[in-house]
Short mmCIF file of C-alpha atoms in Angstrom, two decimals:
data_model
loop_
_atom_site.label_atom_id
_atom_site.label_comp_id
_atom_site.label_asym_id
_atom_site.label_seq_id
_atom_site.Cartn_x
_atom_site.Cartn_y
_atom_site.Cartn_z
CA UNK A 1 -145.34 -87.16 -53.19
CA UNK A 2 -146.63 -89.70 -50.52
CA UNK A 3 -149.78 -90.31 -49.89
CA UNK A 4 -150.62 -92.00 -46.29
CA UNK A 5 -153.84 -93.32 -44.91
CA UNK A 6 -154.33 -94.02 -41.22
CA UNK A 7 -155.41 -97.90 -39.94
CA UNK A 8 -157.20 -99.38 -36.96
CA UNK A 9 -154.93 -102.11 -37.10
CA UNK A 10 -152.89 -102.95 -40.47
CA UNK A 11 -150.41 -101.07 -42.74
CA UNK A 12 -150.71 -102.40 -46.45
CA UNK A 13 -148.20 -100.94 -48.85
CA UNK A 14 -149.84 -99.62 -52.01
CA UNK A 15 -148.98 -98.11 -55.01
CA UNK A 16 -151.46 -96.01 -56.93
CA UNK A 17 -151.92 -92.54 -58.45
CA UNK A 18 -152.12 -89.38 -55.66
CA UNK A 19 -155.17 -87.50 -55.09
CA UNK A 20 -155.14 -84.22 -52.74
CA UNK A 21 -156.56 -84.58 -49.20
CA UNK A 22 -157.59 -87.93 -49.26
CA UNK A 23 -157.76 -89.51 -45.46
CA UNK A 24 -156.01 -88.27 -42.04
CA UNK A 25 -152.80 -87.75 -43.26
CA UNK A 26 -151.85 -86.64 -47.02
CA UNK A 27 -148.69 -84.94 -48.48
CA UNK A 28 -149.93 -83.32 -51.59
CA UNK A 29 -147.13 -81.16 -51.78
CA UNK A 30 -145.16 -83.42 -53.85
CA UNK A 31 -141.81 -82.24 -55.33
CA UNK A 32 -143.70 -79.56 -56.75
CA UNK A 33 -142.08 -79.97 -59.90
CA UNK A 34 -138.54 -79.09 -58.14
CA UNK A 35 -136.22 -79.30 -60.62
CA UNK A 36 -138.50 -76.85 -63.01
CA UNK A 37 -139.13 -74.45 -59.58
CA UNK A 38 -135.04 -74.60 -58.85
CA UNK A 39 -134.05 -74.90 -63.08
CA UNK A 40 -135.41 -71.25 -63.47
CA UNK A 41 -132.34 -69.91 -61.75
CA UNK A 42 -129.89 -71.56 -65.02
CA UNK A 43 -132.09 -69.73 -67.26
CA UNK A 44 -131.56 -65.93 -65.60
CA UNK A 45 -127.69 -66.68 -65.23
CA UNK A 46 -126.75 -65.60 -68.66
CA UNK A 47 -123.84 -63.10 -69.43
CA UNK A 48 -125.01 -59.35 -69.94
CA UNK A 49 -124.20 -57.37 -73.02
CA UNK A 50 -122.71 -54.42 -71.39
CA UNK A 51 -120.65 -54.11 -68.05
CA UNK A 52 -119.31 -51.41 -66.36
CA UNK A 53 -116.66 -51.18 -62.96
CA UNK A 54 -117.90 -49.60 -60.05
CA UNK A 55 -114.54 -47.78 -60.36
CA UNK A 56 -115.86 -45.91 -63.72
CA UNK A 57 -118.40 -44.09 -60.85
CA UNK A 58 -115.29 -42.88 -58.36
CA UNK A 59 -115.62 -45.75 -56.15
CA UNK A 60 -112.69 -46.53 -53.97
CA UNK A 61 -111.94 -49.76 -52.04
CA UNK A 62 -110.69 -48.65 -49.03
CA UNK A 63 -112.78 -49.48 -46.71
CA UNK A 64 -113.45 -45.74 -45.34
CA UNK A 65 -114.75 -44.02 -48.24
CA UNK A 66 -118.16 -44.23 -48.42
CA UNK A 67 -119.19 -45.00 -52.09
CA UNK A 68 -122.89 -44.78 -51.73
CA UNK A 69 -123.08 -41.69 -54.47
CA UNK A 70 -120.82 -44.70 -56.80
CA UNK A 71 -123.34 -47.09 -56.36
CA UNK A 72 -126.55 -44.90 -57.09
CA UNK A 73 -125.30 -43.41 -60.36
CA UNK A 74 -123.82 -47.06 -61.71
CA UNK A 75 -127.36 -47.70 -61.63
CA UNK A 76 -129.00 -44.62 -62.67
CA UNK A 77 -126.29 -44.66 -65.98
CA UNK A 78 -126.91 -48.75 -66.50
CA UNK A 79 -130.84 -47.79 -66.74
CA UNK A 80 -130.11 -47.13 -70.26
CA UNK A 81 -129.14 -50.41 -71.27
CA UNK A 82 -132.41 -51.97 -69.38
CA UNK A 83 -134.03 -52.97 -72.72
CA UNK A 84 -130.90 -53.62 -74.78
CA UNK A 85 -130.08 -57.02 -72.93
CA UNK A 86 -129.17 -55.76 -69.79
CA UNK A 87 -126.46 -55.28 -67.97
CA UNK A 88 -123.83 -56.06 -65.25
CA UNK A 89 -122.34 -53.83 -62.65
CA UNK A 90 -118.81 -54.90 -61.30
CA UNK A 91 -117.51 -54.77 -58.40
CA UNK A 92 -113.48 -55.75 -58.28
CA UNK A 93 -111.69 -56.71 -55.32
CA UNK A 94 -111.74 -53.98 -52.61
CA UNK A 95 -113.51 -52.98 -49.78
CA UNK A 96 -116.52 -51.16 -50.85
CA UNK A 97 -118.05 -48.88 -48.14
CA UNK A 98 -121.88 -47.61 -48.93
CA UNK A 99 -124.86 -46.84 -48.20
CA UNK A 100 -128.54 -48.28 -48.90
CA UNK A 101 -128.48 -48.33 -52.96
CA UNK A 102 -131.64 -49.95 -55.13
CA UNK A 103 -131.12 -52.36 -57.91
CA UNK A 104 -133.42 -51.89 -61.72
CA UNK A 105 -134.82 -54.74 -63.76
CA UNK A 106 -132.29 -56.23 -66.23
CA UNK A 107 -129.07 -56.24 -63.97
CA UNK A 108 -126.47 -58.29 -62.66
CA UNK A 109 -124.77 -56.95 -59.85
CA UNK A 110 -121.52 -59.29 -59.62
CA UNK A 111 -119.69 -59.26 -56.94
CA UNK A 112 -115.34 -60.60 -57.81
CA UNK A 113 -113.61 -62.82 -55.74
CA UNK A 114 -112.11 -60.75 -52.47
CA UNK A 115 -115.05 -57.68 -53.60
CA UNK A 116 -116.57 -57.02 -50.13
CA UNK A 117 -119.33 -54.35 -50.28
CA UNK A 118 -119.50 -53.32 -46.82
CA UNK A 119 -122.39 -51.73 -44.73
CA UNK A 120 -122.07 -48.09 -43.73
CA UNK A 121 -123.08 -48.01 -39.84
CA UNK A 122 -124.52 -44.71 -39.74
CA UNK A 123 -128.35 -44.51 -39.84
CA UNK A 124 -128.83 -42.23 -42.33
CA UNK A 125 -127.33 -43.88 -44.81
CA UNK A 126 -130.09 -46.53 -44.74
CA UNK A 127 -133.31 -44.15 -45.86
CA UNK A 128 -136.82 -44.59 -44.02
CA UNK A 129 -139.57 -46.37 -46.23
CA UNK A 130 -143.29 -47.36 -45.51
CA UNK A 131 -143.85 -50.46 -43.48
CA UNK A 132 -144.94 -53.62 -45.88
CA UNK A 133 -148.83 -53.50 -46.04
CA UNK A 134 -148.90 -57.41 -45.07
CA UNK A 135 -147.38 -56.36 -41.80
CA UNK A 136 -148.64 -52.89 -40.84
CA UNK A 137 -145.54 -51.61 -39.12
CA UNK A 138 -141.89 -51.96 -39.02
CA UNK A 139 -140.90 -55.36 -37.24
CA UNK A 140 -139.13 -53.76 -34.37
CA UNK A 141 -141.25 -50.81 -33.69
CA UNK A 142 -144.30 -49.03 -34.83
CA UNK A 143 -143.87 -46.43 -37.81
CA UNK A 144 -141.43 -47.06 -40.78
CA UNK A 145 -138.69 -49.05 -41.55
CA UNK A 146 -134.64 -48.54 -42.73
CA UNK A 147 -134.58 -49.97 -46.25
CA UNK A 148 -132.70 -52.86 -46.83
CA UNK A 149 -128.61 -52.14 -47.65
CA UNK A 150 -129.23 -53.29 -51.44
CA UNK A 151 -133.02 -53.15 -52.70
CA UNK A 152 -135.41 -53.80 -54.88
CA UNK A 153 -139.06 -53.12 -55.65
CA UNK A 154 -141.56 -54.08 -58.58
CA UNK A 155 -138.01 -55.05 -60.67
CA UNK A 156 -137.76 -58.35 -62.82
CA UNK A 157 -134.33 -60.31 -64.22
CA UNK A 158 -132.29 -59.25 -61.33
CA UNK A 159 -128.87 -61.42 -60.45
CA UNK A 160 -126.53 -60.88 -57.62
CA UNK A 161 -123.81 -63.59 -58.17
CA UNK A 162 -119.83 -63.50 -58.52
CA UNK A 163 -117.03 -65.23 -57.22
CA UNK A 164 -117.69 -65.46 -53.67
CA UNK A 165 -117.79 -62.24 -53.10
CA UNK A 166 -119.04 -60.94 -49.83
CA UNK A 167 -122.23 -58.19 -48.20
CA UNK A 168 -120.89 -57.28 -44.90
CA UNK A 169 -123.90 -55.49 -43.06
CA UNK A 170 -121.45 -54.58 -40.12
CA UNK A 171 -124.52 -54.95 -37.88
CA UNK A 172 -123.30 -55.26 -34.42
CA UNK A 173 -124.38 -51.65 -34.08
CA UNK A 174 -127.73 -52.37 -35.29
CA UNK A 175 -127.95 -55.46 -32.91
CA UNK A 176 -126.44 -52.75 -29.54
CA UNK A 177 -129.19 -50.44 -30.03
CA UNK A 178 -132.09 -53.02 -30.76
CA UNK A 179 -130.65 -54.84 -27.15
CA UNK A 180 -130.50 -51.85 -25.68
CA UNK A 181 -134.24 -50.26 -26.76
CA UNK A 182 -132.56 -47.43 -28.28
CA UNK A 183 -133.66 -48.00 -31.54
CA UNK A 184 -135.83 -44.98 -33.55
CA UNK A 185 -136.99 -47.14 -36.57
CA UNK A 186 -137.07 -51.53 -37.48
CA UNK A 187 -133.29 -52.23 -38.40
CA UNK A 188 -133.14 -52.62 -42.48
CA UNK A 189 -132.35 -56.27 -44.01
CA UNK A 190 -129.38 -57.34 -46.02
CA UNK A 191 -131.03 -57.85 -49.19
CA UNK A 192 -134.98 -57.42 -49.65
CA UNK A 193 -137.12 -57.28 -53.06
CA UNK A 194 -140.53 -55.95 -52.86
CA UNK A 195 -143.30 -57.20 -55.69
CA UNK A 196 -140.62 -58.46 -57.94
CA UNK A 197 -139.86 -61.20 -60.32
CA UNK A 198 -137.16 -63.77 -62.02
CA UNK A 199 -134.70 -63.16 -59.25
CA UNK A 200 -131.61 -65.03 -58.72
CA UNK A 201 -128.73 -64.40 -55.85
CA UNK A 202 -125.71 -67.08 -55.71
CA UNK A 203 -122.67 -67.37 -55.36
CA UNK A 204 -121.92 -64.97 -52.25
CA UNK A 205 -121.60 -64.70 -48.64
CA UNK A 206 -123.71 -62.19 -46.89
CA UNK A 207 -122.33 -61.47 -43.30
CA UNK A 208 -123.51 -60.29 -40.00
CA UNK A 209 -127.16 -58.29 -41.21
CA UNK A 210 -128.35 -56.28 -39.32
CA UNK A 211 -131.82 -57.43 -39.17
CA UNK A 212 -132.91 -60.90 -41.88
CA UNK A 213 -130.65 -61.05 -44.32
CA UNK A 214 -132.00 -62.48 -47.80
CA UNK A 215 -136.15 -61.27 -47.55
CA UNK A 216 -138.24 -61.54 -50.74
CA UNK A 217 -141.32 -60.06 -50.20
CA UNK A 218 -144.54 -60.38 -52.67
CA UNK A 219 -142.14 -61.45 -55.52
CA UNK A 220 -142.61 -64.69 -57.83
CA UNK A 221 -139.79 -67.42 -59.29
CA UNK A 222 -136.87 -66.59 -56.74
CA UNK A 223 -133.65 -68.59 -56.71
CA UNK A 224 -131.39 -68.35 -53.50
CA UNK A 225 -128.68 -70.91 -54.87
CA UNK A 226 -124.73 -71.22 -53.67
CA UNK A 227 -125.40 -68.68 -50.39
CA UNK A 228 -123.03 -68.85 -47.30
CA UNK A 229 -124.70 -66.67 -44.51
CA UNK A 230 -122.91 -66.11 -41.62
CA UNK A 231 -124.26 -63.89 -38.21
CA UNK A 232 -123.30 -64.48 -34.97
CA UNK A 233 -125.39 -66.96 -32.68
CA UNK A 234 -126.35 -63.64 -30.03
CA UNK A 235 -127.21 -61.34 -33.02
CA UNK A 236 -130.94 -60.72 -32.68
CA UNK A 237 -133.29 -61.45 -35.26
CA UNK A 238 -130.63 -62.16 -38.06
CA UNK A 239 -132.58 -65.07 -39.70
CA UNK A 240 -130.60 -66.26 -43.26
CA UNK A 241 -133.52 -66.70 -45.86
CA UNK A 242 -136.88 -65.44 -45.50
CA UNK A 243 -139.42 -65.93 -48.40
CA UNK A 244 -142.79 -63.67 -47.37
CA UNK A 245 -145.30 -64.30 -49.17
CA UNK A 246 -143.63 -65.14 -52.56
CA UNK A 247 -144.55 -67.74 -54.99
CA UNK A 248 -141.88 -70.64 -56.95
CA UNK A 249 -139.00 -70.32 -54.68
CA UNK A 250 -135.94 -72.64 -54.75
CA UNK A 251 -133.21 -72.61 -51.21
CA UNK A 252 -130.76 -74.54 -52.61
CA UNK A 253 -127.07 -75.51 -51.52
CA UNK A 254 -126.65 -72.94 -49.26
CA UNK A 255 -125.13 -72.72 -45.76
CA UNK A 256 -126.55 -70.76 -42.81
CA UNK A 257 -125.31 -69.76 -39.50
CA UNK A 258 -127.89 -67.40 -37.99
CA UNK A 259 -128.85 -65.72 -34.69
CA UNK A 260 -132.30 -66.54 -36.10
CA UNK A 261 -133.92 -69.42 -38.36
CA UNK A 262 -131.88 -70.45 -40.49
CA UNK A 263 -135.04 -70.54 -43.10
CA UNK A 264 -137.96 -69.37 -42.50
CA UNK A 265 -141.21 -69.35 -44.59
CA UNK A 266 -143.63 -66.01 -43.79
CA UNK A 267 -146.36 -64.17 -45.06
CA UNK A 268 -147.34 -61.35 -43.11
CA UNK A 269 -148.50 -60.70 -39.60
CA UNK A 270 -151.94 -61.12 -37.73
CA UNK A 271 -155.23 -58.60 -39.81
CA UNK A 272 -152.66 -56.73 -42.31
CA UNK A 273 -151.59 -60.58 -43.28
CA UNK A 274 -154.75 -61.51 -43.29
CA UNK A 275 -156.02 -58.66 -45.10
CA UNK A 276 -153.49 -58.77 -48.12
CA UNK A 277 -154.01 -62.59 -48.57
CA UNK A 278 -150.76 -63.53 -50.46
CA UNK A 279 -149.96 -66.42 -49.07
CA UNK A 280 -145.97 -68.26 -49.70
CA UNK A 281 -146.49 -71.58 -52.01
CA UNK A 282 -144.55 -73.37 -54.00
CA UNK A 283 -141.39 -73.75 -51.90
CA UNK A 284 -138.54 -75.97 -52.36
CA UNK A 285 -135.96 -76.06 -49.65
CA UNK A 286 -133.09 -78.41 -49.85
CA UNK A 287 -129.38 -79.49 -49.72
CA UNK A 288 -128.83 -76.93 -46.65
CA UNK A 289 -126.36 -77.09 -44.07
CA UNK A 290 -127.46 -75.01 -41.42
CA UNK A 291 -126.97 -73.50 -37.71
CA UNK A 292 -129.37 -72.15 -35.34
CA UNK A 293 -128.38 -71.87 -32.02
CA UNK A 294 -130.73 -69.80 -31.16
CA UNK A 295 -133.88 -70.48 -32.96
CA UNK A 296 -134.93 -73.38 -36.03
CA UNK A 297 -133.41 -74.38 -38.85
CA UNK A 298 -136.13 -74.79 -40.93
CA UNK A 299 -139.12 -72.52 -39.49
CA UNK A 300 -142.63 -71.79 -40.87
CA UNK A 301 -143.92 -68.58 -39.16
CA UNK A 302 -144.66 -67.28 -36.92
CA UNK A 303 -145.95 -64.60 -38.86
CA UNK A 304 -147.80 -66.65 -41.74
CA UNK A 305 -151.62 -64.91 -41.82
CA UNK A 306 -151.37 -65.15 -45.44
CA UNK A 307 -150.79 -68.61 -45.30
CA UNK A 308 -148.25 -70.99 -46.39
CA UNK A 309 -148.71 -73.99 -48.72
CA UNK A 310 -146.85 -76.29 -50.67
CA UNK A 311 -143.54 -76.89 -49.74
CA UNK A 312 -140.98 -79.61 -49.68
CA UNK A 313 -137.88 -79.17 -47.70
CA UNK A 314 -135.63 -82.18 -48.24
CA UNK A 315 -131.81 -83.38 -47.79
CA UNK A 316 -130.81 -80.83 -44.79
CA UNK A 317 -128.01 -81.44 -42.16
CA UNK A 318 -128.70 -79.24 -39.24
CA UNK A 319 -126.43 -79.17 -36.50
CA UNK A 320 -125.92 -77.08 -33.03
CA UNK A 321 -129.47 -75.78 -33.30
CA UNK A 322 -132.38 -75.21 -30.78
CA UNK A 323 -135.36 -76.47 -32.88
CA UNK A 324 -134.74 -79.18 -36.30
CA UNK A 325 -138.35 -77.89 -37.94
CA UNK A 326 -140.47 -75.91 -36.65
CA UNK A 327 -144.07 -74.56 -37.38
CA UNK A 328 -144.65 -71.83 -35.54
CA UNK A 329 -147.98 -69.93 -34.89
CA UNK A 330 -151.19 -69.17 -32.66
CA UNK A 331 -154.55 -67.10 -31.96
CA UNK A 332 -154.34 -63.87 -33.72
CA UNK A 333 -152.38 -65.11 -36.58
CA UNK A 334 -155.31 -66.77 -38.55
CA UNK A 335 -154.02 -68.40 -42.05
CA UNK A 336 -152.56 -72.01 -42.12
CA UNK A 337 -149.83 -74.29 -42.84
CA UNK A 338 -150.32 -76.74 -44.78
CA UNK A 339 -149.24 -79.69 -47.38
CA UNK A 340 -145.80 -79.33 -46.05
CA UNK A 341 -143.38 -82.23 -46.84
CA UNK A 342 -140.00 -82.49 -44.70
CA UNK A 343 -137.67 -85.57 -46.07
CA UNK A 344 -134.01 -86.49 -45.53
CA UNK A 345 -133.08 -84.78 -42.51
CA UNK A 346 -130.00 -85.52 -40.50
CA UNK A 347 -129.75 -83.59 -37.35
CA UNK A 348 -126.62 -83.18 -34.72
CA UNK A 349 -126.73 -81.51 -31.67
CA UNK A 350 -130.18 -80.21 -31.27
CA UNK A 351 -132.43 -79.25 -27.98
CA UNK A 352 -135.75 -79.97 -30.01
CA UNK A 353 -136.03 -81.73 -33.22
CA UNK A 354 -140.06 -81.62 -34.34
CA UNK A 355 -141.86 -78.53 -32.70
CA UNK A 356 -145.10 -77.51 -34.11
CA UNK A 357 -145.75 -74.54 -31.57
CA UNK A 358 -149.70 -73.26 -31.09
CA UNK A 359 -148.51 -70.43 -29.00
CA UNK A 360 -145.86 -68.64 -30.55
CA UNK A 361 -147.43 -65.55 -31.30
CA UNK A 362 -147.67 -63.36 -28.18
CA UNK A 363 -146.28 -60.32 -30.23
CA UNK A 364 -148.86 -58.84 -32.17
CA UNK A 365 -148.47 -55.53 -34.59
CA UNK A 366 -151.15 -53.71 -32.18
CA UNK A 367 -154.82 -53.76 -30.91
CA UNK A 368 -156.54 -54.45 -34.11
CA UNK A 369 -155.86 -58.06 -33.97
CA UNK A 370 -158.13 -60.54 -34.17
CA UNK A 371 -157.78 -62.99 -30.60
CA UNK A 372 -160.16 -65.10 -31.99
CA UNK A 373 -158.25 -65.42 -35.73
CA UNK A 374 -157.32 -69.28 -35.40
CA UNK A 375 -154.30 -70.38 -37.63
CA UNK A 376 -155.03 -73.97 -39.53
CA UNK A 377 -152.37 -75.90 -39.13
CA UNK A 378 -152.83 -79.33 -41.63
CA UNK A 379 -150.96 -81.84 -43.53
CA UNK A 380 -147.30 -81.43 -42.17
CA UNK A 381 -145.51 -84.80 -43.62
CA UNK A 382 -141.89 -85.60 -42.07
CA UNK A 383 -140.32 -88.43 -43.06
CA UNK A 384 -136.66 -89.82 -42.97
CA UNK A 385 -135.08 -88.28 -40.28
CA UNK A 386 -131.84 -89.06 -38.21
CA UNK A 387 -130.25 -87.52 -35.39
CA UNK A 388 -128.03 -88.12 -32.89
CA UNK A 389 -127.27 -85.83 -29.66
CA UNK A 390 -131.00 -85.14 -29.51
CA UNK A 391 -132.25 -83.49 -25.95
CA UNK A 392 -135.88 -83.88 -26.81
CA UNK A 393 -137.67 -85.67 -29.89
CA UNK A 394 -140.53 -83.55 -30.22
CA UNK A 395 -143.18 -80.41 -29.06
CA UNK A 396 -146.13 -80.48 -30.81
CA UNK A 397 -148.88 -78.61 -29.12
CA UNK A 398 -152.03 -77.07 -31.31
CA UNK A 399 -154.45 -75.22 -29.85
CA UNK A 400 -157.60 -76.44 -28.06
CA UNK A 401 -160.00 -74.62 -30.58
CA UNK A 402 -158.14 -74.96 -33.59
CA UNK A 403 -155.77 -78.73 -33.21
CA UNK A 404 -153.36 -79.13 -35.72
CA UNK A 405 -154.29 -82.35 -38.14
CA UNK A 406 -152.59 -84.96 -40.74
CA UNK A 407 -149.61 -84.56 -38.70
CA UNK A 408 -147.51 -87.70 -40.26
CA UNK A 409 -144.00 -88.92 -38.73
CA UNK A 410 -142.67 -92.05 -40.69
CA UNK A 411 -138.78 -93.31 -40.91
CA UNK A 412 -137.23 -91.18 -37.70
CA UNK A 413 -134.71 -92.16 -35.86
CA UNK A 414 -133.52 -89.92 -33.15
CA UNK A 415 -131.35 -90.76 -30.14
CA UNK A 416 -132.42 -88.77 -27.66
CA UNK A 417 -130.09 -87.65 -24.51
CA UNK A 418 -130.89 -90.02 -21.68
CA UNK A 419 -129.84 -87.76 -19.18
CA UNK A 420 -132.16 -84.56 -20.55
CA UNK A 421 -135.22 -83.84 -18.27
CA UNK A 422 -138.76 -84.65 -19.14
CA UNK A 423 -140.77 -86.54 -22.03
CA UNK A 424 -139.64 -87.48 -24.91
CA UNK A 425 -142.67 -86.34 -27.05
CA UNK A 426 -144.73 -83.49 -25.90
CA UNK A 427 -147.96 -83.14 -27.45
CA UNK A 428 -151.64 -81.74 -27.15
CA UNK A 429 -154.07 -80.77 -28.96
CA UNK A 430 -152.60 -82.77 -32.18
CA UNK A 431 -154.11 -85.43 -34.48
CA UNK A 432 -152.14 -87.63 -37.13
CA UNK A 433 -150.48 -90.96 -37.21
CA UNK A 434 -146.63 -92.82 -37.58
CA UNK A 435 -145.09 -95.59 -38.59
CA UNK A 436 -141.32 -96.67 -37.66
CA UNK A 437 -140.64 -93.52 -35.41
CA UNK A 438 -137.81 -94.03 -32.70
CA UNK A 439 -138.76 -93.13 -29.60
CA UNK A 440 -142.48 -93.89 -29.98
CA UNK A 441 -144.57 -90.41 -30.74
CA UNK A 442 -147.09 -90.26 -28.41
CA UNK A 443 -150.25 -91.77 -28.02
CA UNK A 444 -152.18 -88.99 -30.48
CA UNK A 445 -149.50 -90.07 -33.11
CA UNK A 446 -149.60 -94.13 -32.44
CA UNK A 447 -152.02 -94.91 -35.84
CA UNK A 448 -150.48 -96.74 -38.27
CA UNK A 449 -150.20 -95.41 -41.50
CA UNK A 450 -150.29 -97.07 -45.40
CA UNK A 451 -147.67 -95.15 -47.76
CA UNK A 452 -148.90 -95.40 -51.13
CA UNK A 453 -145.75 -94.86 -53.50
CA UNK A 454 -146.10 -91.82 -55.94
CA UNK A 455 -146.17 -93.17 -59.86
CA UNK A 456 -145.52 -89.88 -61.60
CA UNK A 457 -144.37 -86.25 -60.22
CA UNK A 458 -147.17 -84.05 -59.75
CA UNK A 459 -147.12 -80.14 -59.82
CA UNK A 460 -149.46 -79.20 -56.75
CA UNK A 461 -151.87 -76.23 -57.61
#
């Protein structure tokens, strides 16, 4: 946790206890207690009692035969073991074409090395479910939503793991029809838990999703740990790992090549996000390589009405990306951002590497919006950052009623593209301060700053 206090004229180096929201520009988010947040995930990893082979349901892993009816009764038959320890459903090398299925609480759904569960491309093998009440309507399109290829809702002490094995969502069909508006219903995700609990996935790749690919929803202590997520740059919306709304969440040593964010903290879209309140908090993001040529890295928002709080993201590499970090919101949205910490970023090859965008929300669910529902956007800390191939150091542009605040740059280092077109630093409607930033911030950001060293690890409430 740093704590930094902005000067007229002097920056004295201090060393005292931290206090939250104290001065212009505070990081109470700490480390959150990372290491008990991310430590939750050894605890769930434990061997099951029982285990059965998808084979023992008439699976077969040939790629064509379409093993949803495999899947559904593995499950159905492993219910009974629920309360006896639970247990572990195999899946052995193969090609394993299927259907939507849902996971139960208690269950490990391991995935062997050279075990590819692949995505059946016909529609109606992903069934229609009721839009998520934090955002009204399906993503894409008004109405319902395809549910996710492997699901779960109000389930606890669920594991997907194995030895690198692979979900294939197969979803350049998805991606034709959403380019091409011929889309009846919002694509499904990847992976998505609904109100859930003590959740752990590792260990796997997840390819080419139709829609996000990894998307807790309303669900508490998640662990995305040892992920390789791969979609191509020009595949719409296919954002790695999206927490909405969830609580104690650990993104850790994972790589991400997306045609969206590569990470992206949410929670829920304009008056239904609003209305259900839940906001994401308690966030720890780090040791990610990731790739976003088409959108952010690391993003928070755009849809974030419930609000997001608390969150360090620290040791990334992000390379071949539009934006480094980016907070991402505007009128209509209403919530806030806040007490975010970014540390120990090294970025290569990026068009934008700080954007804090006020007007990023021109889609909106429908009328009922609120126009006048300002987002607070306060206490976003970044320090320690490098980068090299860097077309423009920063965007940050609030909005003239609601100006972002405590916006603190200290330690960057960015060697920005002589040749690219236009300032440096872009800013309006911003308040905050910086100290040792390379090129100089602008003149909203040119306060000096005292850093007062943390003395004990803090868990932010």
């Amino acid at each position: 946790m740093w704590w930094f206090v902005k000067l007229d004229a002097l920056a004295i180096l201090v060393g005292m206890m931290v206090i939250e929201s104290w001065g212009d520009c505070s990081s109470s988010s700490g480390r959150l207690d990372a290491e008990e947040i991310c430590g939750r995930g050894n605890r769930r990893s434990v061997a099951r009692p029982h285990s059965v082979s998808i084979t023992e349901f008439g699976a077969v892993g040939d790629g064509q035969t379409v093993n949803t009816v495999a899947f559904q009764n593995a499950v159905f038959y492993l219910q009974s073991f629920a309360h006896k320890g639970g247990a572990q459903l195999y899946v052995p090398a193969g090609r394993w074409l299927t259907g939507s299925f849902t996971l139960i609480s208690h269950l490990t759904l391991f995935l062997d090395t050279g075990s590819v569960i692949l995505a059946s491309q016909d529609p109606h093998d992903w069934p229609l479910i009721d839009p998520l009440p934090s955002y009204g309507r399906g993503r894409d399109l008004p109405g319902r939503r395809h549910r996710s290829l492997v699901y779960g809702k109000d389930v606890e002490d669920v594991v997907i793991t194995g030895g690198n094995g692979t979900i294939d969502g197969q979803g350049s069909v998805w991606w034709h029809w959403f380019r091409n508006q011929s889309l009846n219903y919002t694509r499904g995700h990847l992976v998505e838990f609904i109100n859930s609990k003590n959740i752990v996935v590792s260990n796997i790749s997840l390819l080419n999703s139709p829609s996000w690919t990894i998307h807790p929803v309303y669900c508490s202590n998640v662990v995305i740990r040892g992920v390789t997520v791969v979609a191509p740059s020009e595949s719409p919306n296919t954002d790695g790992v999206q927490p909405d709304s969830c609580t104690g969440v650990c993104i850790e040593d994972c790589a991400i090549t997306s045609g969206g964010d590569a990470v992206s903290v949410k929670s829920g879209w304009d008056e239904y996000g609003i209305q259900v309140g839940l906001p994401s908090a308690k966030v720890v993001i780090r040791r990610i390589t990731a790739q976003a040529p088409a959108s952010a890295a690391i993003a928070f928002g755009s849809e974030m009405s419930g609000g997001i709080k608390n969150v360090v993201v620290e040791d990334v590499r992000v390379f071949n990306s539009k934006i480094g970090v980016h907070v991402k919101t505007g009128a209509g949205r209403g919530g806030y951002v806040k007490n975010i910490s970014v540390t120990n970023v090294t970025m290569d090859s990026v068009l934008t590497a700080i954007a804090l965008s006020g007007n990023s929300s021109s889609e909106h669910p429908d009328e009922g919006y609120d126009p006048l529902a300002y987002p607070v956007v306060r206490g976003i800390y970044v320090n320690k950052v490098w980068g090299r191939n860097i077309s423009h150091a920063g965007s940050l542009r609030g909005l003239e009623a609601a100006p972002f605040e405590d916006i603190c740059l200290s330690n960057i280092t960015l060697e920005v593209d002589e040749a690219s077109q236009g300032s440096k630093w872009d800013c309006s409607n911003v308040k905050g301060a910086s100290l040792g930033v390379t090129p100089t911030p602008c003149r909203q950001l040119q306060n000096l700053l005292v850093l007062v060293l943390p003395t004990r690890t803090l868990t932010s409430q």
